Amino acid sequence: MRETDFVSGFARGLKVIEAFGEAQPRLSIADAAKITGLDRATVRRSLLTLSQLGYADYDGKFFTLTPKTLRLGHAYLSATPLPTIVQPYLDQLAEKAGQSASASVLDGTEIVYVARASQRRVMSINLTPGSRLPAYCASMGRVLLAALPEAEAREILGRSELKANTPLTRTDPEELLTELRRVRDEGYAIIDQELELGLCSIAVPVANDRGQVLAALNIGASAAHVPAREMAERFLPLLRETQAALRLVFR
Amino acid sequence: MRETDFVSGFARGLKVIEAFGEAQPRLSIADAAKITGLDRATVRRSLLTLSQLGYADYDGKFFTLTPKTLRLGHAYLSATPLPTIVQPYLDQLAEKAGQSASASVLDGTEIVYVARASQRRVMSINLTPGSRLPAYCASMGRVLLAALPEAEAREILGRSELKANTPLTRTDPEELLTELRRVRDEGYAIIDQELELGLCSIAVPVANDRGQVLAALNIGASAAHVPAREMAERFLPLLRETQAALRLVFR
């Protein structure tokens, strides 16, 4: 790629969009400059362009994103057959399990939810397509990392901020790599309250019939209702059933 | 806004992202140029920039969006308290009604789903946050249009492609404006298979305690299970209950 093929104004603008988030729903030009590390003049032009195009509202001081921004993420979701194909299988899986079921893919050190069938609320955080969680401490993340060549998984763990979210979170890279090997051998991952106290989950890979892993799917449950040691017994047969059905779809 | 404050490269790049979608998940440079109406050199630079930043994959001929694109739409969802606040109320509503419940806002001539609690599948289309439907023939659309000054609703209907999706779809602007007046007076809208045969839905506005309408919420049901004439009797009390609870939240 030649340098002249790179549209810096576009790249910087996307960075400005990503500066908005839960912790900063309203941004002044100074706020956005601080978060993105871009200079104020650049940030100002990006924000005014977003506002001119209807992607942002501006009250003279603060900018907020508008629902039009959803078109950008939705361009991916509707362009990708995966979420649409997986959704009815997740709905059935969630109904049979009586628990929430989700599908996700890996993006860097994080997993991104692409589809979700919600039953009861077990987590304090609100997960929707597009939500992200660190891969190292999520059951789907472990399944997706286990599907990579070990050197690549090691490299991703090296770039991850391995934080003890709870006293149960595994944060030692070597211990995590050992666990990934177990996940690869046994074909599933279980998380016992490593992300949040009270939450257990079990995940399996979704592969096509050439064995390429396309995504992960999981069932999450409250540790009070289903202790980690019962997760495999209760939910693995259902997950395996869905996994087999999807393998036939992704021929 | 001065002309120099507008970053054309950013604006064109966003247009290129929006060119992807269900009908065109993979785009060549020529495809994207055709859809956006931009020249090939511009489109090529935008696509290469997206690929360089990890928002798109390029196989030498076709570009596809990557899950990283979801960060853009998610910036809105996570920055906006509305979806997060509404979700647990929708979950409860869907569970009590035994039907799917959704919340949406108006964006131009369309409604955009911002949250959804799915029970059984009643529509052939897959709705997730970010999904769009034409406002004139959706129950939430009617509620949101009814909340506008009539001149504004008339203007939006004038810009809408009023298409008969089914033999039951109302497409006459005057008839629609009369219906909007009824919706405004009675506080709810019912759609009887105007969007898709077999689908009924009922919607109410979500307002803060100053009476400003922030969103709409609805319950959708299969016409075979719940005929339109029973929608109000079965679901309006539940919707009113949720509406009242949310009015206290959005003080």
Short mmCIF file of C-alpha atoms in Angstrom, two decimals:
data_model
loop_
_atom_site.label_atom_id
_atom_site.label_comp_id
_atom_site.label_asym_id
_atom_site.label_seq_id
_atom_site.Cartn_x
_atom_site.Cartn_y
_atom_site.Cartn_z
CA MET A 1 0.00 0.00 0.00
CA ARG A 2 1.37 3.39 -0.99
CA GLU A 3 1.29 6.21 1.52
CA THR A 4 -0.93 8.25 -0.79
CA ASP A 5 -3.54 5.47 -0.62
CA PHE A 6 -4.10 6.18 3.07
CA VAL A 7 -6.81 8.75 3.86
CA SER A 8 -5.60 10.22 7.17
CA GLY A 9 -8.76 12.32 7.60
CA PHE A 10 -10.83 9.13 7.46
CA ALA A 11 -8.56 7.22 9.87
CA ARG A 12 -8.60 10.09 12.37
CA GLY A 13 -12.37 10.45 12.09
CA LEU A 14 -12.91 6.78 12.92
CA LYS A 15 -10.66 7.22 15.94
CA VAL A 16 -12.82 10.13 17.07
CA ILE A 17 -16.00 8.00 16.79
CA GLU A 18 -14.38 5.31 18.92
CA ALA A 19 -13.50 7.91 21.57
CA PHE A 20 -17.16 7.95 22.58
CA GLY A 21 -18.28 5.21 24.95
CA GLU A 22 -19.89 4.30 28.22
CA ALA A 23 -17.50 6.37 30.30
CA GLN A 24 -17.70 9.35 27.93
CA PRO A 25 -21.09 9.70 26.22
CA ARG A 26 -20.65 13.46 25.71
CA LEU A 27 -17.36 14.86 24.50
CA SER A 28 -16.09 18.40 24.07
CA ILE A 29 -13.42 19.03 21.46
CA ALA A 30 -10.82 19.13 24.26
CA ASP A 31 -12.08 15.80 25.70
CA ALA A 32 -11.94 14.06 22.33
CA ALA A 33 -8.46 15.47 21.65
CA LYS A 34 -7.24 14.11 24.98
CA ILE A 35 -8.71 10.62 24.43
CA THR A 36 -7.54 10.23 20.83
CA GLY A 37 -4.18 11.95 21.21
CA LEU A 38 -5.01 13.98 18.08
CA ASP A 39 -4.65 17.75 17.94
CA ARG A 40 -7.68 19.93 18.63
CA ALA A 41 -8.01 21.34 15.12
CA THR A 42 -8.19 17.82 13.63
CA VAL A 43 -10.64 16.62 16.26
CA ARG A 44 -12.79 19.71 15.79
CA ARG A 45 -13.04 19.12 12.03
CA SER A 46 -13.89 15.43 12.54
CA LEU A 47 -16.62 16.24 15.07
CA LEU A 48 -18.10 19.02 12.93
CA THR A 49 -18.12 16.66 9.95
CA LEU A 50 -19.92 13.99 12.00
CA SER A 51 -22.43 16.59 13.13
CA GLN A 52 -22.93 17.91 9.58
CA LEU A 53 -23.61 14.35 8.35
CA GLY A 54 -26.05 13.60 11.18
CA TYR A 55 -23.83 11.06 12.98
CA ALA A 56 -23.44 13.44 15.95
CA ASP A 57 -25.40 16.17 17.72
CA TYR A 58 -23.67 19.34 18.92
CA ASP A 59 -25.09 21.66 21.56
CA GLY A 60 -22.37 24.28 21.11
CA LYS A 61 -20.18 22.69 23.75
CA PHE A 62 -20.62 18.91 23.77
CA PHE A 63 -20.97 16.36 21.00
CA THR A 64 -23.04 13.16 21.38
CA LEU A 65 -23.40 10.38 18.81
CA THR A 66 -26.80 9.86 17.15
CA PRO A 67 -28.52 6.57 16.22
CA LYS A 68 -27.28 7.10 12.65
CA THR A 69 -23.91 5.83 13.92
CA LEU A 70 -25.51 2.40 14.31
CA ARG A 71 -25.57 2.16 10.51
CA LEU A 72 -21.81 1.73 10.56
CA GLY A 73 -21.76 -1.25 12.93
CA HIS A 74 -24.88 -2.60 11.29
CA ALA A 75 -23.13 -2.58 7.92
CA TYR A 76 -20.93 -5.34 9.34
CA LEU A 77 -23.71 -7.27 11.09
CA SER A 78 -25.99 -7.31 8.07
CA ALA A 79 -23.12 -7.97 5.65
CA THR A 80 -21.95 -10.98 7.64
CA PRO A 81 -23.98 -14.14 7.30
CA LEU A 82 -22.65 -15.48 10.63
CA PRO A 83 -24.94 -13.57 13.08
CA THR A 84 -28.05 -14.14 10.96
CA ILE A 85 -27.32 -17.84 10.51
CA VAL A 86 -26.43 -18.41 14.16
CA GLN A 87 -29.33 -16.47 15.75
CA PRO A 88 -32.13 -19.08 15.41
CA TYR A 89 -29.78 -21.78 16.73
CA LEU A 90 -28.93 -19.57 19.71
CA ASP A 91 -32.63 -18.91 20.36
CA GLN A 92 -33.31 -22.66 20.50
CA LEU A 93 -30.22 -23.31 22.58
CA ALA A 94 -31.16 -20.60 25.11
CA GLU A 95 -34.70 -21.92 25.34
CA LYS A 96 -33.62 -25.52 25.88
CA ALA A 97 -30.96 -24.51 28.42
CA GLY A 98 -33.14 -21.92 30.13
CA GLN A 99 -30.04 -19.69 30.12
CA SER A 100 -28.56 -17.01 27.87
CA ALA A 101 -26.60 -18.16 24.83
CA SER A 102 -24.18 -16.06 22.77
CA ALA A 103 -21.85 -16.22 19.80
CA SER A 104 -18.65 -14.26 19.40
CA VAL A 105 -15.52 -13.86 17.30
CA LEU A 106 -12.00 -12.77 18.22
CA ASP A 107 -10.79 -9.21 17.52
CA GLY A 108 -7.27 -8.65 18.84
CA THR A 109 -7.18 -9.39 22.56
CA GLU A 110 -10.96 -9.20 22.87
CA ILE A 111 -14.01 -11.21 21.91
CA VAL A 112 -16.84 -9.38 20.16
CA TYR A 113 -20.43 -10.57 20.58
CA VAL A 114 -22.08 -11.05 17.19
CA ALA A 115 -25.35 -12.61 18.35
CA ARG A 116 -27.10 -13.28 21.64
CA ALA A 117 -30.27 -14.93 22.91
CA SER A 118 -31.04 -13.62 26.33
CA GLN A 119 -32.92 -15.56 28.98
CA ARG A 120 -32.42 -14.33 32.50
CA ARG A 121 -29.94 -11.65 33.40
CA VAL A 122 -26.92 -13.19 35.09
CA MET A 123 -24.36 -10.47 34.63
CA SER A 124 -24.32 -6.93 35.81
CA ILE A 125 -23.05 -5.82 32.39
CA ASN A 126 -25.36 -5.47 29.43
CA LEU A 127 -24.22 -7.57 26.46
CA THR A 128 -25.47 -6.87 22.94
CA PRO A 129 -23.97 -7.54 19.51
CA GLY A 130 -20.82 -5.43 19.43
CA SER A 131 -20.11 -5.82 23.14
CA ARG A 132 -16.54 -6.76 23.98
CA LEU A 133 -14.88 -8.73 26.73
CA PRO A 134 -11.21 -9.59 27.29
CA ALA A 135 -10.54 -12.98 25.64
CA TYR A 136 -8.25 -14.46 28.34
CA CYS A 137 -10.96 -14.61 31.04
CA ALA A 138 -14.07 -15.41 28.94
CA SER A 139 -15.10 -18.95 28.01
CA MET A 140 -15.57 -18.04 24.33
CA GLY A 141 -12.25 -16.21 24.39
CA ARG A 142 -10.47 -19.34 25.65
CA VAL A 143 -12.08 -21.42 22.89
CA LEU A 144 -11.06 -18.90 20.22
CA LEU A 145 -7.51 -18.56 21.56
CA ALA A 146 -7.21 -22.37 21.75
CA ALA A 147 -8.07 -22.54 18.03
CA LEU A 148 -4.99 -20.46 17.13
CA PRO A 149 -1.45 -21.77 16.72
CA GLU A 150 0.11 -21.66 20.20
CA ALA A 151 2.65 -18.97 19.26
CA GLU A 152 -0.16 -16.69 18.16
CA ALA A 153 -2.18 -17.31 21.36
CA ARG A 154 0.96 -16.60 23.39
CA GLU A 155 1.51 -13.36 21.51
CA ILE A 156 -2.10 -12.25 22.16
CA LEU A 157 -1.81 -13.08 25.87
CA GLY A 158 1.41 -11.06 25.89
CA ARG A 159 -0.49 -8.03 24.59
CA SER A 160 -3.44 -8.55 26.98
CA GLU A 161 -3.81 -6.76 30.27
CA LEU A 162 -4.13 -9.88 32.45
CA LYS A 163 -6.15 -8.44 35.31
CA ALA A 164 -7.61 -10.34 38.29
CA ASN A 165 -11.28 -9.35 37.93
CA THR A 166 -12.06 -11.67 40.83
CA PRO A 167 -9.93 -13.77 43.20
CA LEU A 168 -10.62 -16.70 40.82
CA THR A 169 -9.25 -15.08 37.62
CA ARG A 170 -6.25 -16.88 36.13
CA THR A 171 -3.67 -14.29 35.10
CA ASP A 172 -0.46 -16.31 34.73
CA PRO A 173 0.31 -16.64 30.98
CA GLU A 174 1.83 -20.12 31.36
CA GLU A 175 -1.15 -21.35 33.36
CA LEU A 176 -3.46 -19.88 30.71
CA LEU A 177 -1.52 -21.61 27.89
CA THR A 178 -1.83 -24.93 29.75
CA GLU A 179 -5.57 -24.33 30.05
CA LEU A 180 -5.75 -23.52 26.31
CA ARG A 181 -4.11 -26.87 25.55
CA ARG A 182 -6.75 -28.61 27.69
CA VAL A 183 -9.51 -26.67 25.88
CA ARG A 184 -8.05 -27.72 22.51
CA ASP A 185 -7.95 -31.39 23.57
CA GLU A 186 -11.36 -31.56 25.22
CA GLY A 187 -13.16 -29.16 22.88
CA TYR A 188 -14.74 -26.86 25.44
CA ALA A 189 -13.88 -24.17 27.99
CA ILE A 190 -15.49 -23.48 31.36
CA ILE A 191 -15.10 -20.24 33.27
CA ASP A 192 -15.80 -20.30 36.99
CA GLN A 193 -16.38 -16.69 38.07
CA GLU A 194 -13.16 -15.43 36.47
CA LEU A 195 -14.89 -12.48 34.79
CA GLU A 196 -17.38 -11.58 37.48
CA LEU A 197 -18.27 -13.20 40.79
CA GLY A 198 -21.46 -15.23 40.42
CA LEU A 199 -21.05 -15.96 36.70
CA CYS A 200 -20.10 -19.29 35.16
CA SER A 201 -20.02 -20.09 31.47
CA ILE A 202 -19.20 -22.89 29.08
CA ALA A 203 -18.18 -22.46 25.44
CA VAL A 204 -17.46 -24.60 22.38
CA PRO A 205 -16.03 -23.66 18.98
CA VAL A 206 -18.20 -23.39 15.86
CA ALA A 207 -16.29 -24.83 12.92
CA ASN A 208 -17.06 -25.53 9.30
CA ASP A 209 -16.67 -29.04 7.93
CA ARG A 210 -13.03 -28.32 7.09
CA GLY A 211 -12.39 -27.80 10.80
CA GLN A 212 -11.82 -24.04 10.53
CA VAL A 213 -13.10 -22.29 13.66
CA LEU A 214 -15.48 -19.47 12.66
CA ALA A 215 -16.80 -18.40 16.06
CA ALA A 216 -17.48 -19.60 19.58
CA LEU A 217 -20.78 -20.13 21.31
CA ASN A 218 -21.52 -20.27 24.98
CA ILE A 219 -24.10 -20.62 27.69
CA GLY A 220 -23.79 -18.41 30.74
CA ALA A 221 -25.41 -19.18 34.07
CA SER A 222 -25.50 -17.86 37.58
CA ALA A 223 -23.04 -19.76 39.79
CA ALA A 224 -25.77 -19.88 42.43
CA HIS A 225 -28.10 -21.76 40.06
CA VAL A 226 -25.54 -23.90 38.23
CA PRO A 227 -22.15 -24.39 39.89
CA ALA A 228 -19.16 -24.64 37.53
CA ARG A 229 -18.70 -28.37 38.23
CA GLU A 230 -22.21 -29.03 36.84
CA MET A 231 -21.86 -26.83 33.72
CA ALA A 232 -20.42 -29.56 31.46
CA GLU A 233 -22.93 -32.19 32.54
CA ARG A 234 -25.91 -29.87 32.14
CA PHE A 235 -24.99 -27.89 29.03
CA LEU A 236 -22.28 -29.65 27.03
CA PRO A 237 -24.70 -32.05 25.28
CA LEU A 238 -26.86 -29.07 24.16
CA LEU A 239 -23.81 -27.12 22.97
CA ARG A 240 -22.49 -30.16 21.09
CA GLU A 241 -25.88 -30.58 19.40
CA THR A 242 -25.86 -26.93 18.22
CA GLN A 243 -22.21 -27.21 17.19
CA ALA A 244 -23.01 -30.27 15.05
CA ALA A 245 -26.02 -28.58 13.44
CA LEU A 246 -23.93 -25.50 12.59
CA ARG A 247 -21.11 -27.61 11.14
CA LEU A 248 -23.58 -28.85 8.53
CA VAL A 249 -24.70 -25.27 7.77
CA PHE A 250 -21.12 -23.99 7.32
CA ARG A 251 -20.10 -26.68 4.85
CA MET B 1 -19.73 25.70 9.69
CA ARG B 2 -17.01 26.77 7.28
CA GLU B 3 -16.29 24.64 4.25
CA THR B 4 -12.74 24.01 5.48
CA ASP B 5 -14.19 22.41 8.62
CA PHE B 6 -15.63 19.57 6.56
CA VAL B 7 -13.33 16.55 6.11
CA SER B 8 -14.48 15.14 2.76
CA GLY B 9 -12.22 12.09 3.03
CA PHE B 10 -13.97 11.19 6.29
CA ALA B 11 -17.46 11.76 4.89
CA ARG B 12 -16.72 9.65 1.80
CA GLY B 13 -15.17 6.89 3.91
CA LEU B 14 -18.31 6.62 6.07
CA LYS B 15 -20.39 6.38 2.89
CA VAL B 16 -18.18 3.50 1.74
CA ILE B 17 -18.72 1.64 5.06
CA GLU B 18 -22.49 2.05 4.65
CA ALA B 19 -22.29 0.59 1.13
CA PHE B 20 -21.77 -2.85 2.69
CA GLY B 21 -24.90 -4.68 3.79
CA GLU B 22 -27.04 -7.77 3.54
CA ALA B 23 -27.34 -7.58 -0.23
CA GLN B 24 -23.64 -6.81 -0.71
CA PRO B 25 -21.42 -8.40 1.95
CA ARG B 26 -18.36 -8.45 -0.38
CA LEU B 27 -17.54 -5.44 -2.51
CA SER B 28 -14.96 -4.86 -5.20
CA ILE B 29 -13.73 -1.31 -5.77
CA ALA B 30 -16.04 -1.08 -8.79
CA ASP B 31 -19.05 -2.33 -6.77
CA ALA B 32 -18.47 0.20 -3.99
CA ALA B 33 -18.01 3.01 -6.52
CA LYS B 34 -21.33 2.11 -8.14
CA ILE B 35 -23.25 1.96 -4.84
CA THR B 36 -21.81 5.16 -3.37
CA GLY B 37 -21.68 7.18 -6.58
CA LEU B 38 -18.08 8.13 -5.71
CA ASP B 39 -15.22 7.81 -8.18
CA ARG B 40 -13.09 4.67 -8.13
CA ALA B 41 -9.89 6.35 -6.96
CA THR B 42 -11.66 7.77 -3.88
CA VAL B 43 -13.40 4.50 -3.10
CA ARG B 44 -10.14 2.59 -3.53
CA ARG B 45 -8.34 4.84 -1.05
CA SER B 46 -11.20 4.54 1.48
CA LEU B 47 -11.26 0.74 1.21
CA LEU B 48 -7.48 0.43 1.48
CA THR B 49 -7.55 2.71 4.54
CA LEU B 50 -10.25 0.53 6.14
CA SER B 51 -8.19 -2.56 5.39
CA GLN B 52 -5.00 -0.97 6.73
CA LEU B 53 -6.82 -0.07 10.00
CA GLY B 54 -8.31 -3.56 10.37
CA TYR B 55 -11.92 -2.52 9.69
CA ALA B 56 -11.94 -4.51 6.44
CA ASP B 57 -10.31 -7.59 4.93
CA TYR B 58 -9.08 -7.58 1.34
CA ASP B 59 -8.41 -10.73 -0.69
CA GLY B 60 -6.94 -8.85 -3.65
CA LYS B 61 -10.31 -8.53 -5.34
CA PHE B 62 -13.08 -8.18 -2.72
CA PHE B 63 -13.34 -6.27 0.52
CA THR B 64 -15.39 -7.51 3.50
CA LEU B 65 -15.94 -5.69 6.78
CA THR B 66 -14.40 -7.16 9.97
CA PRO B 67 -15.87 -7.31 13.50
CA LYS B 68 -13.77 -4.25 14.34
CA THR B 69 -16.44 -2.23 12.49
CA LEU B 70 -18.82 -3.07 15.35
CA ARG B 71 -16.79 -0.72 17.53
CA LEU B 72 -18.24 2.20 15.60
CA GLY B 73 -21.90 1.33 16.17
CA HIS B 74 -21.07 0.20 19.68
CA ALA B 75 -19.61 3.61 20.44
CA TYR B 76 -23.17 4.92 20.12
CA LEU B 77 -24.84 2.06 22.00
CA SER B 78 -22.47 2.19 24.94
CA ALA B 79 -22.40 6.01 24.99
CA THR B 80 -26.19 6.23 25.11
CA PRO B 81 -27.81 5.45 28.42
CA LEU B 82 -31.14 4.65 26.72
CA PRO B 83 -30.46 1.05 25.53
CA THR B 84 -28.76 0.06 28.79
CA ILE B 85 -31.53 1.56 30.91
CA VAL B 86 -34.34 0.11 28.80
CA GLN B 87 -32.96 -3.46 28.41
CA PRO B 88 -33.94 -4.91 31.82
CA TYR B 89 -37.45 -3.44 31.44
CA LEU B 90 -37.74 -5.02 27.99
CA ASP B 91 -36.55 -8.38 29.36
CA GLN B 92 -39.29 -8.30 32.00
CA LEU B 93 -41.88 -7.10 29.52
CA ALA B 94 -41.02 -9.86 27.03
CA GLU B 95 -41.13 -12.49 29.75
CA LYS B 96 -44.52 -11.34 31.09
CA ALA B 97 -45.99 -11.04 27.59
CA GLY B 98 -44.38 -14.24 26.31
CA GLN B 99 -43.56 -12.26 23.15
CA SER B 100 -40.63 -10.21 21.84
CA ALA B 101 -40.30 -6.63 23.06
CA SER B 102 -38.21 -3.90 21.47
CA ALA B 103 -37.27 -0.24 21.82
CA SER B 104 -36.45 2.11 18.97
CA VAL B 105 -35.81 5.72 18.05
CA LEU B 106 -36.52 7.66 14.87
CA ASP B 107 -33.73 8.37 12.33
CA GLY B 108 -35.09 10.16 9.27
CA THR B 109 -37.85 8.08 7.68
CA GLU B 110 -36.79 4.95 9.58
CA ILE B 111 -36.89 3.56 13.08
CA VAL B 112 -33.68 2.13 14.50
CA TYR B 113 -33.81 -0.66 17.07
CA VAL B 114 -31.74 0.24 20.12
CA ALA B 115 -32.67 -2.71 22.35
CA ARG B 116 -34.59 -5.93 22.02
CA ALA B 117 -35.67 -8.86 24.19
CA SER B 118 -36.44 -11.78 21.96
CA GLN B 119 -38.93 -14.49 22.86
CA ARG B 120 -40.17 -16.51 19.94
CA ARG B 121 -39.35 -15.65 16.36
CA VAL B 122 -42.38 -14.09 14.67
CA MET B 123 -40.77 -12.32 11.75
CA SER B 124 -38.78 -13.67 8.90
CA ILE B 125 -36.30 -10.80 9.31
CA ASN B 126 -33.66 -10.83 12.01
CA LEU B 127 -33.85 -7.75 14.23
CA THR B 128 -30.91 -6.67 16.39
CA PRO B 129 -29.85 -3.29 17.80
CA GLY B 130 -29.11 -1.19 14.72
CA SER B 131 -31.76 -2.86 12.57
CA ARG B 132 -33.99 -0.45 10.65
CA LEU B 133 -37.58 -0.50 9.48
CA PRO B 134 -39.60 2.12 7.62
CA ALA B 135 -41.42 4.26 10.21
CA TYR B 136 -44.77 4.63 8.37
CA CYS B 137 -45.68 0.92 8.57
CA ALA B 138 -44.17 -0.03 11.97
CA SER B 139 -46.04 0.38 15.27
CA MET B 140 -43.07 2.11 16.94
CA GLY B 141 -42.68 4.30 13.86
CA ARG B 142 -46.30 5.46 14.12
CA VAL B 143 -45.81 6.30 17.80
CA LEU B 144 -42.62 8.26 17.09
CA LEU B 145 -44.15 10.10 14.11
CA ALA B 146 -47.24 10.90 16.22
CA ALA B 147 -44.99 12.56 18.80
CA LEU B 148 -43.75 15.10 16.22
CA PRO B 149 -45.50 18.33 15.22
CA GLU B 150 -47.89 17.35 12.40
CA ALA B 151 -46.02 19.42 9.78
CA GLU B 152 -42.85 17.50 10.54
CA ALA B 153 -44.60 14.11 10.39
CA ARG B 154 -46.14 15.15 7.06
CA GLU B 155 -42.71 16.13 5.73
CA ILE B 156 -41.22 12.76 6.77
CA LEU B 157 -44.11 10.85 5.15
CA GLY B 158 -43.50 12.96 2.02
CA ARG B 159 -39.89 11.74 1.94
CA SER B 160 -40.85 8.10 2.68
CA GLU B 161 -41.27 5.46 0.02
CA LEU B 162 -44.83 4.45 0.97
CA LYS B 163 -44.84 0.89 -0.28
CA ALA B 164 -47.59 -1.71 0.13
CA ASN B 165 -45.58 -4.50 1.82
CA THR B 166 -48.82 -6.47 2.15
CA PRO B 167 -52.40 -5.91 0.97
CA LEU B 168 -53.05 -4.44 4.45
CA THR B 169 -50.35 -1.72 4.38
CA ARG B 170 -51.70 1.83 4.56
CA THR B 171 -49.86 3.97 2.03
CA ASP B 172 -52.10 7.05 1.65
CA PRO B 173 -50.40 9.99 3.43
CA GLU B 174 -53.71 11.56 4.51
CA GLU B 175 -54.96 8.26 5.92
CA LEU B 176 -51.63 7.85 7.74
CA LEU B 177 -51.87 11.38 9.20
CA THR B 178 -55.39 10.60 10.45
CA GLU B 179 -54.04 7.44 12.06
CA LEU B 180 -51.18 9.43 13.66
CA ARG B 181 -53.76 11.78 15.22
CA ARG B 182 -55.58 8.74 16.66
CA VAL B 183 -52.27 7.38 17.98
CA ARG B 184 -51.51 10.77 19.60
CA ASP B 185 -54.97 10.86 21.27
CA GLU B 186 -55.08 7.26 22.45
CA GLY B 187 -51.39 6.87 23.25
CA TYR B 188 -50.67 3.67 21.35
CA ALA B 189 -50.36 2.29 17.82
CA ILE B 190 -51.32 -1.14 16.51
CA ILE B 191 -50.07 -2.60 13.26
CA ASP B 192 -52.08 -5.42 11.71
CA GLN B 193 -49.81 -7.19 9.23
CA GLU B 194 -48.82 -3.95 7.45
CA LEU B 195 -45.11 -4.77 7.50
CA GLU B 196 -45.27 -8.49 6.93
CA LEU B 197 -48.18 -10.93 6.68
CA GLY B 198 -48.60 -12.78 9.96
CA LEU B 199 -47.10 -10.07 12.16
CA CYS B 200 -49.01 -7.78 14.53
CA SER B 201 -47.51 -5.32 16.95
CA ILE B 202 -48.50 -2.71 19.50
CA ALA B 203 -46.35 0.24 20.58
CA VAL B 204 -46.39 3.05 23.14
CA PRO B 205 -44.11 6.06 23.55
CA VAL B 206 -41.46 6.27 26.29
CA ALA B 207 -41.41 9.81 27.65
CA ASN B 208 -39.61 11.58 30.46
CA ASP B 209 -41.63 13.36 33.15
CA ARG B 210 -41.64 16.53 31.07
CA GLY B 211 -43.55 14.63 28.39
CA GLN B 212 -40.68 14.56 25.87
CA VAL B 213 -40.82 11.34 23.85
CA LEU B 214 -37.40 9.63 24.00
CA ALA B 215 -38.18 6.32 22.27
CA ALA B 216 -40.96 3.86 21.54
CA LEU B 217 -41.41 0.35 22.84
CA ASN B 218 -43.44 -2.45 21.38
CA ILE B 219 -44.55 -6.03 21.62
CA GLY B 220 -44.73 -8.05 18.45
CA ALA B 221 -46.78 -11.22 18.08
CA SER B 222 -47.79 -13.67 15.44
CA ALA B 223 -51.23 -12.80 14.04
CA ALA B 224 -52.06 -16.50 14.26
CA HIS B 225 -51.48 -16.49 18.04
CA VAL B 226 -52.76 -13.01 18.87
CA PRO B 227 -55.07 -11.34 16.34
CA ALA B 228 -54.74 -7.55 16.06
CA ARG B 229 -58.12 -6.97 17.75
CA GLU B 230 -56.80 -8.67 20.90
CA MET B 231 -53.43 -6.88 20.98
CA ALA B 232 -54.61 -3.91 23.09
CA GLU B 233 -56.52 -6.02 25.58
CA ARG B 234 -53.67 -8.50 26.05
CA PHE B 235 -50.62 -6.23 25.96
CA LEU B 236 -51.56 -2.58 26.57
CA PRO B 237 -51.68 -2.96 30.38
CA LEU B 238 -48.14 -4.45 30.36
CA LEU B 239 -46.84 -1.74 28.02
CA ARG B 240 -48.44 1.00 30.18
CA GLU B 241 -46.81 -0.49 33.27
CA THR B 242 -43.35 -0.43 31.62
CA GLN B 243 -44.00 3.07 30.26
CA ALA B 244 -44.86 4.32 33.76
CA ALA B 245 -41.78 2.69 35.29
CA LEU B 246 -39.53 4.25 32.64
CA ARG B 247 -41.10 7.71 33.10
CA LEU B 248 -39.80 7.63 36.69
CA VAL B 249 -36.33 6.60 35.49
CA PHE B 250 -36.12 9.38 32.88
CA ARG B 251 -37.02 12.18 35.30
#
